[in-house]
XYZ file of C-alpha atoms in Angstrom:
746
model
C -3.845 17.712 -39.280
C -0.145 17.712 -39.743
C 2.779 18.841 -37.727
C 6.499 19.242 -38.302
C 8.901 16.524 -37.195
C 9.412 16.700 -33.443
C 12.896 16.575 -31.957
C 13.421 13.134 -30.439
C 14.677 14.669 -27.198
C 11.491 16.693 -26.827
C 9.250 13.671 -27.332
C 11.285 11.152 -25.355
C 10.754 12.888 -22.023
C 7.018 12.329 -22.506
C 7.133 8.579 -22.989
C 8.010 7.109 -19.649
C 6.123 5.332 -16.955
C 4.902 4.837 -12.361
C 3.397 2.122 -9.621
C 0.701 2.331 -7.079
C -2.542 0.759 -6.087
C -6.077 1.684 -7.138
C -9.573 0.451 -6.575
C -12.807 0.806 -8.510
C -15.849 1.332 -6.322
C -19.042 1.134 -8.401
C -22.251 2.462 -6.881
C -25.653 2.462 -8.524
C -28.872 4.336 -7.940
C -31.384 3.592 -10.655
C -29.793 4.834 -13.881
C -27.131 6.886 -12.116
C -24.001 5.400 -10.588
C -20.512 6.173 -9.398
C -17.213 4.475 -10.120
C -13.956 5.424 -8.409
C -10.363 5.018 -9.537
C -7.748 5.874 -6.919
C -4.256 5.263 -5.637
C -3.801 3.048 -2.601
C -1.160 3.982 -0.124
C 1.530 5.526 -2.325
C 4.238 7.772 -0.934
C 6.323 9.680 -3.511
C 10.035 8.965 -3.363
C 11.410 11.839 -5.440
C 10.719 15.299 -6.790
C 8.311 15.312 -9.752
C 7.176 11.763 -9.062
C 4.577 10.380 -11.489
C 2.379 7.339 -10.908
C -0.428 5.724 -12.881
C -3.182 3.197 -12.297
C -5.636 1.662 -14.749
C -9.070 0.095 -14.670
C -11.461 -1.162 -17.317
C -13.932 1.427 -18.552
C -17.434 0.463 -17.527
C -19.844 1.095 -20.405
C -21.719 4.320 -19.849
C -21.607 8.097 -20.123
C -19.585 10.299 -17.781
C -21.578 13.343 -16.729
C -19.457 14.505 -13.806
C -16.140 14.167 -12.004
C -15.616 14.233 -8.240
C -11.969 14.617 -7.172
C -10.605 12.816 -4.117
C -7.469 14.847 -3.490
C -6.007 17.968 -1.928
C -3.404 20.357 -3.312
C -1.321 19.930 -0.174
C -0.447 16.422 -1.348
C -1.040 16.284 -5.092
C 0.276 18.645 -7.763
C -2.216 17.442 -10.344
C -4.229 14.468 -11.573
C -5.002 13.562 -15.171
C -7.578 11.022 -16.276
C -7.059 9.472 -19.711
C -9.352 7.315 -21.783
C -7.357 4.712 -23.700
C -8.019 1.832 -26.044
C -5.072 0.027 -24.452
C -3.147 1.004 -21.341
C 0.612 1.497 -21.468
C 1.221 -1.538 -19.268
C -0.552 -4.801 -18.561
C 0.191 -4.178 -14.898
C -2.546 -2.472 -12.971
C -0.012 0.068 -11.645
C 3.224 1.460 -12.966
C 5.747 4.240 -12.540
C 6.632 6.967 -15.000
C 4.791 9.358 -17.275
C 3.287 6.944 -19.811
C -0.474 6.502 -19.800
C -1.977 4.943 -22.926
C -0.411 2.251 -25.090
C -1.018 1.677 -28.786
C -4.188 3.114 -30.212
C -6.330 6.107 -29.286
C -5.762 8.295 -26.228
C -8.110 10.960 -24.891
C -7.840 13.489 -22.079
C -11.048 13.209 -20.047
C -10.426 15.163 -16.858
C -7.766 16.968 -14.894
C -7.579 18.342 -11.381
C -5.334 20.637 -9.351
C -5.371 23.341 -6.664
C -8.465 22.070 -4.852
C -10.753 22.346 -7.846
C -14.374 21.496 -6.989
C -16.509 18.797 -8.545
C -17.127 19.109 -12.274
C -20.633 18.629 -13.626
C -20.988 18.642 -17.410
C -23.850 20.623 -18.935
C -27.166 18.841 -19.439
C -27.126 16.716 -22.546
C -23.299 16.540 -22.723
C -21.221 13.513 -21.696
C -18.076 11.499 -22.381
C -18.775 8.146 -24.045
C -16.732 5.279 -22.549
C -16.722 1.493 -22.619
C -19.224 1.019 -25.442
C -18.470 -0.801 -28.691
C -18.585 2.482 -30.576
C -16.172 4.157 -28.125
C -12.399 3.975 -28.435
C -12.156 4.369 -24.651
C -11.884 0.855 -23.211
C -9.517 1.573 -20.318
C -9.240 4.453 -17.856
C -5.765 5.514 -16.723
C -5.305 7.910 -13.831
C -1.956 9.675 -13.708
C -0.927 11.582 -10.583
C 1.977 13.999 -10.284
C 3.502 14.530 -6.849
C 5.693 17.628 -6.804
C 7.855 16.344 -3.963
C 8.031 13.591 -1.347
C 5.938 13.842 1.789
C 7.421 14.497 5.215
C 6.748 11.712 7.693
C 5.141 8.359 7.042
C 2.285 9.489 4.792
C 0.462 7.445 2.168
C -1.779 8.892 -0.524
C -5.106 7.522 -1.781
C -6.071 10.306 -4.189
C -8.341 9.585 -7.112
C -11.452 10.516 -9.053
C -15.051 9.396 -8.726
C -16.916 9.305 -12.027
C -20.606 10.175 -12.089
C -22.162 8.093 -14.842
C -25.462 7.061 -16.373
C -26.718 4.982 -19.295
C -28.692 7.632 -21.130
C -27.190 8.490 -24.488
C -26.683 12.273 -24.540
C -27.482 14.694 -27.315
C -23.860 15.853 -27.360
C -20.560 14.074 -26.785
C -17.621 15.848 -25.160
C -13.868 15.889 -25.745
C -10.801 18.012 -25.059
C -8.403 19.239 -27.742
C -4.806 19.999 -26.811
C -2.808 22.633 -28.702
C 0.902 22.145 -27.990
C 4.160 23.743 -29.118
C 7.575 22.308 -28.387
C 10.083 24.903 -29.474
C 12.896 25.893 -27.086
C 12.917 29.460 -25.793
C 16.072 31.530 -26.359
C 17.378 33.633 -23.447
C 17.250 37.407 -22.953
C 14.010 37.981 -24.879
C 11.255 40.146 -23.452
C 8.791 38.676 -25.946
C 9.105 35.292 -27.591
C 6.091 33.752 -29.314
C 5.613 30.002 -29.608
C 2.929 29.352 -32.204
C 0.612 26.471 -33.113
C -1.744 26.075 -36.056
C -3.604 23.314 -37.861
C -6.489 22.938 -40.263
C -9.713 21.291 -39.157
C -10.471 18.608 -41.744
C -13.529 16.818 -40.355
C -17.179 16.967 -41.431
C -18.505 17.111 -37.864
C -18.911 20.600 -36.423
C -17.186 21.338 -33.088
C -18.674 23.606 -30.424
C -16.063 24.917 -27.940
C -17.537 25.764 -24.531
C -14.467 26.209 -22.292
C -10.716 26.737 -22.557
C -7.641 26.540 -20.392
C -4.042 27.783 -20.755
C -0.808 26.402 -19.352
C 2.849 27.414 -19.238
C 5.476 27.460 -16.531
C 7.089 30.558 -14.999
C 8.016 32.446 -18.188
C 4.558 32.402 -19.784
C 2.793 35.759 -19.909
C -0.284 35.191 -22.071
C -1.761 32.312 -24.095
C -4.522 32.760 -26.648
C -6.450 30.626 -29.122
C -8.454 31.590 -32.221
C -10.022 29.969 -35.264
C -10.404 31.355 -38.765
C -13.583 30.755 -40.785
C -13.372 32.215 -44.263
C -11.548 35.473 -43.684
C -12.886 36.065 -40.168
C -10.946 35.307 -36.969
C -12.889 34.390 -33.814
C -11.416 34.213 -30.344
C -11.744 30.940 -28.464
C -10.062 32.297 -25.355
C -7.144 34.225 -23.874
C -5.671 34.081 -20.381
C -2.590 34.810 -18.311
C -1.089 31.402 -17.424
C 0.259 32.821 -14.144
C -3.328 33.060 -12.924
C -5.130 29.948 -11.673
C -5.089 27.626 -14.652
C -8.757 26.758 -14.678
C -11.053 26.002 -17.569
C -12.697 29.328 -18.295
C -16.173 29.482 -19.747
C -16.846 30.737 -23.242
C -19.919 32.903 -22.843
C -21.158 32.835 -26.420
C -21.901 30.052 -28.947
C -19.022 28.995 -31.205
C -18.961 26.620 -34.152
C -15.844 25.291 -35.862
C -16.429 23.756 -39.302
C -14.472 21.782 -41.839
C -11.764 23.904 -43.464
C -11.420 26.300 -40.540
C -7.910 27.119 -39.361
C -7.165 26.633 -35.655
C -4.336 28.619 -34.099
C -2.897 29.403 -30.682
C 0.171 31.188 -29.339
C 2.120 31.459 -26.087
C 4.007 34.608 -25.161
C 7.136 34.096 -23.034
C 9.482 36.505 -21.272
C 13.000 35.045 -20.970
C 14.687 38.328 -20.015
C 16.176 36.846 -16.855
C 17.417 33.642 -18.467
C 21.030 33.105 -19.525
C 20.509 29.829 -21.404
C 17.986 28.383 -23.822
C 15.015 26.826 -22.008
C 13.742 23.531 -23.445
C 10.162 22.322 -23.318
C 9.568 19.547 -20.808
C 7.661 18.264 -17.780
C 10.149 19.395 -15.113
C 9.644 22.636 -13.248
C 12.816 24.098 -14.764
C 11.505 23.472 -18.298
C 8.702 25.329 -20.055
C 5.417 24.364 -21.668
C 3.082 25.926 -24.198
C -0.435 24.499 -24.062
C -3.917 25.676 -24.954
C -6.829 23.374 -24.115
C -10.211 23.565 -25.792
C -13.165 21.678 -24.332
C -15.844 21.110 -26.953
C -18.854 19.015 -27.850
C -20.379 17.695 -31.056
C -23.732 16.153 -31.986
C -23.829 12.536 -30.863
C -25.420 11.446 -34.150
C -22.395 12.695 -36.088
C -19.037 10.886 -36.469
C -16.420 11.429 -33.764
C -14.049 14.012 -35.261
C -11.105 12.700 -33.232
C -11.410 8.958 -32.582
C -7.667 8.759 -31.862
C -7.446 11.829 -29.633
C -7.625 15.548 -30.344
C -4.224 17.230 -30.625
C -3.116 20.237 -32.637
C 0.670 20.055 -32.734
C 3.185 21.989 -34.763
C 2.566 25.008 -36.938
C 1.065 24.283 -40.347
C 0.837 27.934 -41.411
C 3.490 29.977 -39.590
C 2.905 32.944 -41.877
C -0.498 33.520 -40.277
C 1.071 34.815 -37.090
C 2.985 37.565 -38.850
C 0.148 38.745 -41.053
C -3.319 37.645 -39.889
C -3.429 36.431 -36.301
C -5.329 39.037 -34.263
C -3.011 41.488 -32.554
C -5.053 41.184 -29.368
C -3.897 37.582 -29.072
C -0.299 38.694 -28.472
C -1.037 41.543 -26.067
C -0.593 41.306 -22.308
C -3.601 41.351 -20.023
C -3.914 43.878 -17.173
C -2.290 42.685 -13.923
C -4.462 40.758 -11.448
C -2.325 40.484 -8.268
C -4.992 38.577 -6.360
C -5.106 35.860 -9.026
C -1.341 35.656 -9.288
C -1.120 35.228 -5.508
C -3.726 32.470 -5.537
C -1.867 30.607 -8.261
C 1.535 30.663 -6.558
C 2.959 27.176 -6.096
C 4.392 26.428 -2.668
C 7.714 24.692 -2.245
C 6.729 23.356 1.170
C 6.082 19.600 1.117
C 3.029 18.096 2.750
C 3.660 16.013 5.826
C 2.280 14.709 9.090
C 5.170 14.779 11.492
C 5.488 12.881 14.737
C 6.413 15.484 17.358
C 5.993 13.843 20.749
C 5.271 10.598 22.598
C 4.135 11.446 26.112
C 3.753 8.951 28.951
C 4.081 11.296 31.894
C 2.751 14.792 32.627
C 4.399 16.438 35.585
C 4.554 13.770 38.275
C 1.563 11.882 36.892
C 2.145 8.731 34.866
C -0.606 8.310 32.305
C -2.923 5.346 32.589
C -5.072 4.024 29.748
C -6.035 7.173 27.808
C -9.705 6.784 26.970
C -10.782 10.342 26.124
C -9.447 13.664 24.832
C -11.143 17.047 24.484
C -10.265 20.707 23.923
C -11.869 23.684 25.618
C -12.337 27.166 24.165
C -8.924 28.247 25.490
C -7.294 25.355 23.571
C -6.446 23.454 26.747
C -6.312 19.708 26.179
C -8.225 17.552 28.672
C -6.808 14.041 29.000
C -9.205 11.469 30.477
C -7.246 8.445 31.680
C -7.718 5.503 34.031
C -4.714 5.968 36.263
C -3.691 2.678 37.836
C -6.895 0.902 36.828
C -6.737 -1.357 33.774
C -9.762 -2.715 31.944
C -9.262 -6.434 31.415
C -11.305 -9.627 31.329
C -12.035 -9.518 35.069
C -13.295 -5.926 35.233
C -16.969 -6.844 34.651
C -19.046 -9.911 35.395
C -21.126 -11.688 32.782
C -24.008 -9.259 33.357
C -21.870 -6.157 32.739
C -21.646 -5.231 36.417
C -18.411 -3.622 37.557
C -16.538 -5.876 39.968
C -14.447 -3.236 41.778
C -16.746 -0.394 42.787
C -14.081 1.711 44.473
C -13.407 4.983 42.621
C -9.978 5.573 41.139
C -8.083 7.505 43.805
C -5.681 9.455 41.594
C -6.682 12.374 39.318
C -8.134 11.002 36.094
C -8.916 14.246 34.241
C -5.800 16.258 33.419
C -6.193 19.796 32.104
C -3.045 20.584 30.090
C -1.569 23.093 27.716
C 1.454 22.662 25.474
C 4.696 24.596 25.557
C 5.999 23.514 22.177
C 5.973 19.738 22.386
C 6.037 19.651 26.177
C 2.745 19.241 28.056
C 2.238 21.498 31.058
C -0.198 20.403 33.744
C -2.737 23.147 34.482
C -5.066 21.213 36.793
C -5.290 17.600 37.980
C -8.977 16.795 38.468
C -11.266 13.857 39.130
C -9.610 12.011 41.990
C -12.065 9.579 43.679
C -14.827 10.546 41.216
C -14.572 7.993 38.398
C -14.628 4.212 38.118
C -13.684 3.460 34.506
C -13.341 6.630 32.392
C -14.115 6.586 28.686
C -15.290 9.746 26.868
C -14.995 13.468 27.610
C -16.332 16.662 26.023
C -16.060 20.362 27.000
C -18.746 22.770 25.793
C -18.397 26.447 24.879
C -19.294 27.500 28.428
C -16.613 25.321 29.986
C -18.905 22.600 31.335
C -17.353 19.150 31.202
C -19.250 16.011 30.167
C -17.887 12.527 30.860
C -18.913 8.934 30.276
C -17.992 6.239 32.779
C -18.317 2.697 31.428
C -17.874 1.270 34.917
C -20.700 3.298 36.445
C -22.873 3.165 33.260
C -23.418 6.924 33.483
C -22.882 10.213 31.698
C -22.257 13.243 33.909
C -22.147 17.010 33.499
C -19.576 18.775 35.672
C -18.689 22.338 36.522
C -15.024 23.034 37.142
C -14.706 24.721 40.529
C -11.069 25.554 41.150
C -9.247 22.250 41.527
C -12.361 20.119 41.836
C -15.348 19.036 39.775
C -18.851 19.862 41.003
C -21.713 17.643 39.856
C -24.384 19.402 37.765
C -26.423 16.337 36.749
C -25.982 12.646 36.004
C -27.918 10.406 33.625
C -28.102 6.660 34.201
C -28.267 4.656 37.406
C -24.825 4.100 38.902
C -23.540 0.535 38.492
C -26.842 -0.615 36.957
C -26.595 -1.429 33.237
C -29.739 -1.198 31.144
C -31.274 -0.366 27.792
C -34.420 1.541 28.728
C -34.988 5.307 28.823
C -33.350 5.715 32.204
C -30.304 3.488 31.935
C -27.125 3.154 29.905
C -24.766 0.231 29.446
C -21.081 1.058 29.144
C -21.592 4.423 27.384
C -18.586 5.505 25.342
C -18.783 9.040 23.940
C -20.607 12.303 24.488
C -20.986 15.515 22.489
C -23.313 18.493 22.294
C -25.023 20.565 19.608
C -26.683 23.630 21.079
C -28.939 22.321 23.861
C -28.957 18.789 22.443
C -26.671 16.244 24.087
C -25.782 12.968 22.362
C -24.298 9.824 23.911
C -22.926 6.771 22.112
C -24.245 3.822 24.105
C -22.129 1.736 23.801
C -20.603 -1.667 24.482
C -23.948 -3.333 25.256
C -26.493 -1.084 23.521
C -26.079 -0.287 19.839
C -27.659 3.137 19.965
C -27.188 6.892 20.226
C -29.191 8.491 23.046
C -30.240 12.148 23.000
C -30.647 14.074 26.261
C -32.094 17.496 26.971
C -29.899 20.302 28.259
C -30.831 19.374 31.842
C -29.913 15.717 31.396
C -33.323 14.142 30.718
C -33.970 11.407 28.161
C -35.354 12.776 24.896
C -34.848 10.297 22.055
C -32.641 7.576 20.628
C -31.738 5.997 17.308
C -29.763 3.002 16.110
C -30.002 -0.765 16.476
C -27.622 -3.742 16.391
C -26.525 -4.711 12.892
C -24.409 -3.902 9.871
C -26.859 -1.809 7.863
C -26.775 1.954 7.565
C -27.867 3.545 10.820
C -27.128 0.338 12.706
C -24.131 -0.184 14.962
C -21.818 -2.805 16.314
C -20.322 -0.987 19.282
C -20.638 2.771 18.734
C -17.324 3.639 20.372
C -17.001 7.406 19.915
C -18.989 10.318 18.550
C -18.152 13.918 17.682
C -19.872 16.832 16.005
C -18.641 17.709 12.511
C -18.306 21.273 11.143
C -21.510 20.546 9.201
C -23.305 19.956 12.538
C -23.681 16.278 11.763
C -22.741 13.440 14.095
C -19.725 11.277 13.305
C -20.096 7.911 15.027
C -17.115 5.545 15.178
C -18.952 2.263 14.537
C -16.136 0.181 15.945
C -16.768 -3.443 15.022
C -18.373 -2.540 11.709
C -15.090 -0.816 10.853
C -16.565 2.457 9.697
C -17.535 6.019 10.541
C -21.179 6.873 9.998
C -22.169 10.481 9.450
C -25.724 11.090 10.661
C -27.976 14.075 11.078
C -29.469 14.963 14.460
C -32.405 12.613 13.875
C -30.177 9.658 13.017
C -30.516 9.676 9.232
C -27.318 8.548 7.531
C -25.593 11.191 5.406
C -22.474 9.238 4.447
C -20.424 6.220 5.503
C -16.635 5.897 5.452
C -15.323 2.345 5.317
C -12.486 0.457 3.667
C -11.155 -3.046 3.234
C -7.894 -1.756 4.718
C -9.303 -2.069 8.243
C -12.161 -3.787 10.062
C -12.414 -1.646 13.179
C -12.557 2.077 13.875
C -12.180 3.215 17.457
C -12.318 6.987 17.141
C -12.762 9.838 14.689
C -12.697 13.613 14.566
C -12.903 16.234 11.845
C -11.540 19.601 10.842
C -13.094 21.619 8.032
C -13.955 18.959 5.428
C -11.574 16.187 6.512
C -12.500 13.265 8.756
C -9.627 11.614 10.628
C -10.221 8.082 11.913
C -8.084 5.462 13.608
C -8.437 1.706 14.164
C -7.499 0.342 17.564
C -6.267 -3.047 16.430
C -4.139 -4.374 13.602
C -5.766 -5.960 10.575
C -4.471 -9.026 8.778
C -4.599 -10.076 5.159
C -6.965 -13.003 5.019
C -4.969 -14.750 2.307
C -1.369 -14.144 3.357
C -1.916 -13.474 7.078
C 0.417 -10.487 6.737
C -0.157 -7.903 9.428
C -1.300 -4.460 8.358
C 0.100 -1.880 10.805
C -2.344 0.631 12.233
C -2.544 4.002 10.497
C -4.674 7.104 10.871
C -6.864 7.571 7.795
C -8.189 10.789 6.293
C -11.382 11.093 4.259
C -13.272 13.984 2.679
C -16.461 14.610 4.623
C -19.437 13.315 2.659
C -17.531 11.232 0.098
C -17.082 7.987 2.022
C -13.651 7.457 0.444
C -10.137 7.528 1.862
C -7.719 10.242 0.708
C -4.569 9.646 2.741
C -3.134 7.887 5.780
C -0.243 8.353 8.171
C 1.525 6.526 10.981
C 4.424 7.207 13.362
C 8.024 7.146 12.206
C 9.660 6.133 15.500
C 7.641 2.983 16.139
C 4.230 1.516 15.425
C 1.067 2.507 17.189
C 0.159 0.176 20.044
C -3.603 0.319 20.596
C -4.977 3.740 19.661
C -8.179 4.449 21.545
C -9.097 8.077 20.939
C -8.193 10.751 18.369
C -8.779 14.496 18.447
C -7.739 17.354 16.155
C -6.594 20.639 17.691
C -8.970 23.608 17.268
C -6.654 25.215 14.689
C -6.409 21.991 12.689
C -2.619 21.898 12.858
C -2.142 19.029 15.299
C -3.556 15.563 15.862
C -3.478 13.929 19.294
C -3.969 10.206 19.828
C -4.480 8.423 23.129
C -2.871 4.966 22.976
C -3.665 2.264 25.572
C -0.810 -0.040 24.573
C 0.171 -2.761 27.025
C 3.704 -1.339 26.820
C 2.469 1.825 28.481
C -0.190 4.424 27.804
C 1.039 7.068 25.351
C -0.231 10.416 24.155
C 0.963 10.891 20.563
C 1.285 14.391 19.108
C 1.523 14.933 15.338
C 1.859 18.159 13.383
C 0.231 18.608 9.996
C 2.598 20.442 7.661
C 0.930 21.970 4.659
C 0.879 25.079 2.521
C -1.072 27.575 4.597
C -1.598 29.745 1.524
C -3.420 26.954 -0.285
C -7.110 27.621 0.019
C -9.328 24.917 1.414
C -12.377 23.626 -0.387
C -14.228 26.887 -0.023
C -16.708 25.949 -2.716
C -18.477 22.748 -1.829
C -19.435 20.185 -4.408
C -23.127 20.845 -3.866
C -22.716 24.569 -4.413
C -20.617 23.961 -7.473
C -23.146 21.608 -9.014
C -25.880 24.196 -8.527
C -23.808 26.920 -10.166
C -22.767 24.632 -13.000
C -26.350 23.578 -13.653
C -27.467 27.199 -13.715
C -24.676 28.107 -16.114
C -25.695 25.303 -18.446
C -29.360 26.109 -18.359
C -28.944 27.929 -21.651
C -28.372 24.675 -23.543
C -31.809 24.179 -25.018
C -31.093 22.902 -28.521
C -28.323 21.531 -30.655
C -27.113 24.902 -31.815
C -26.558 26.561 -28.458
C -23.480 26.448 -26.286
C -23.579 27.194 -22.556
C -20.183 27.878 -21.038
C -18.707 26.331 -17.919
C -16.257 27.768 -15.443
C -14.268 24.757 -14.235
C -11.969 25.617 -11.381
C -9.438 22.941 -12.160
C -6.009 22.853 -13.792
C -4.914 20.671 -16.695
C -1.298 20.663 -15.643
C 1.971 19.788 -17.265
C 1.481 16.010 -17.530
C -1.246 16.433 -20.162
C 1.411 17.058 -22.757
C 2.769 13.570 -22.213
C -0.448 11.899 -23.286
C -1.412 14.424 -25.921
C 1.789 14.498 -27.915
C 2.191 10.770 -27.483
C -1.174 10.214 -29.182
C -0.344 12.726 -31.907
C 2.937 10.955 -32.605
C 1.295 7.532 -32.656
C -1.395 8.667 -35.037
C 1.016 10.337 -37.394
C 3.874 7.841 -37.291
C 2.585 4.793 -35.361
C 5.645 5.026 -33.173
C 5.781 2.300 -30.490
C 6.195 2.824 -26.782
C 9.725 2.214 -25.499
C 9.892 -0.825 -23.237
C 11.648 0.806 -20.329
C 12.173 -1.024 -17.075
C 10.005 0.342 -14.279
C 11.749 2.131 -11.442
C 10.338 0.433 -8.360
C 12.863 1.665 -5.823
C 11.215 2.464 -2.533
C 7.784 1.127 -3.546
C 6.245 -1.956 -2.003
C 3.712 -3.148 -4.533
C 0.472 -4.593 -3.221
C -1.747 -7.056 -5.029
C -5.383 -6.144 -5.417
C -6.471 -9.086 -3.292
C -4.338 -7.677 -0.481
C -6.809 -4.843 -0.066
C -10.120 -6.653 0.035
C -10.111 -9.099 2.936
C -8.918 -8.224 6.411
C -9.984 -9.247 9.886
C -9.282 -8.340 13.491
C -10.169 -9.632 16.907
C -13.324 -8.495 18.690
C -11.813 -7.585 22.046
C -14.095 -5.528 24.272
C -11.643 -4.772 27.053
C -10.678 -1.210 26.221
């Protein structure tokens, strides 16, 4: 395929580079495995910030992609397969992705697209001797800087196996780079090229992309004298890959063509093509497969650039391809891009509520009226003399002052509703309020869990489990129990500092069952310090000294585990929708450099086991976070800090685009629908279409045209200096070995 000479200015904006930190996490189950490439703790410093990270391509076949990102933070992600990466560094800044040699678009994500599962028998070939993909490069585009001290860990998990598929997959990019004159209601930007390869292509999905002026994009191919539509879509709708619901075959000699219709009526100046929001783009993407036994038709990357036969568009190109589609207001609304930056903003640091000075804050809970219950220790401090060697409490006098504060917030100011619990607790730890308003507490000093009924300004005992001041590990005793939660009539207790177990009670406070044991394996614990119920009705246990959160079902079977080399302890966790928030209670240190790693709150997608983002205060560091809870509406995060400098209740506000839909289609559901859609692939001649709800956004052009230029002209990458302003680069070894102390006194 040929293309006309490209203006240097148009190409140059595509050939620049960006730094960050990524990690590969291989996982194997028989022939199937996962490998993850992701950023580590990057915070964009400017509008339209691009970053890239590389890793070696493990030999195998990609059959699915699992995004680790959210549209609140990330504009889009692009995964490239390269023979050589742009830089020898593992991370860099700018738009460049691949270096000399072939470059392939493998995957792209945006707008909370679900997992992508390729059809049965179709896969991307990477890492093998016969594959030109030796390196994977993940490029991420951040539309604007975050608000607050937020770090991003977005990435992609590859689902792979070793079974050679019947079909191999690729993506072809059609791209036009002609500037758009102003004051034109209809301006067409056209692309065409002849397919010259012996191997037949079978398109099974397409995607369109422009910026604000695009009105319709279409793609066709011509075989003999007959034109066949590949796809047509309004680029102002969600820019997903849309399925092609009938078999297509492109053969040698066929003409490929695509066109973008723009409306520049409101413009006063010519609009250039480019990657900035004020520029325009004209892209048509065709996802296709070919028989694996045949030669790769595009070993250097599949790009149709330029316009080999411009006369086709005036005489032959189907008229339908230029015509506007009927309006779809609901789609246009969904696709609107928000200008509001993502952030987690520190709003308040509270050490006193009314006349009450907060003691060590051990527990937090919300009731159905959104009141926040703060469980604190008043004047009592847990230290090395609080218990004897047999875990017996030394001072058996109850704490005189109110330890359970029922509060509501007037803006960022807490208002005391009731002060409860005076002379009723010995060493508070966990608290939970059920839908009927009953309050459940754990007392590590008394070794008990108690159900209370609020009666005016006092707490009336309903029942108590455990023998007061008598630690134990049998069916009638607890030992320093930490957390409590409820699912229906089932009550669960994390027990605790001495016992590495979760105990289940009946609704009337009788022992029913238990699970867990000391250790580091799945389902084992080293100090289960907190537990909450997730939206999936699974238990999230903060396995403190194992430095992880374990998600378990009601019978104790592990569903997922979240851990990271960035921390070695997790004190507390909570969740909202599909995000788990977790916080360490102690600093970690790099084992090699001894550099301290300040405490942050980490966010993970429920069920993935991988970090997505982190945040920390802007005014000062955390002291010793002990408990974390998310407000019922998901807009605020509260953290109880037991710092020696003074107990503090932190309040953070999550700022995000409220119009951006959450992950309403789960990965599991998507896989089922994708598999059903691909059930029609039964032989080499059939094509089953896929609806991929993900965007291939503006950055694709950078890689695509770059490859096209290199193939046609062998033009070298410019050796531009990296812009590292505002970025503290980490070495890979800085993320793999941390340690903390094992203090129990909290």
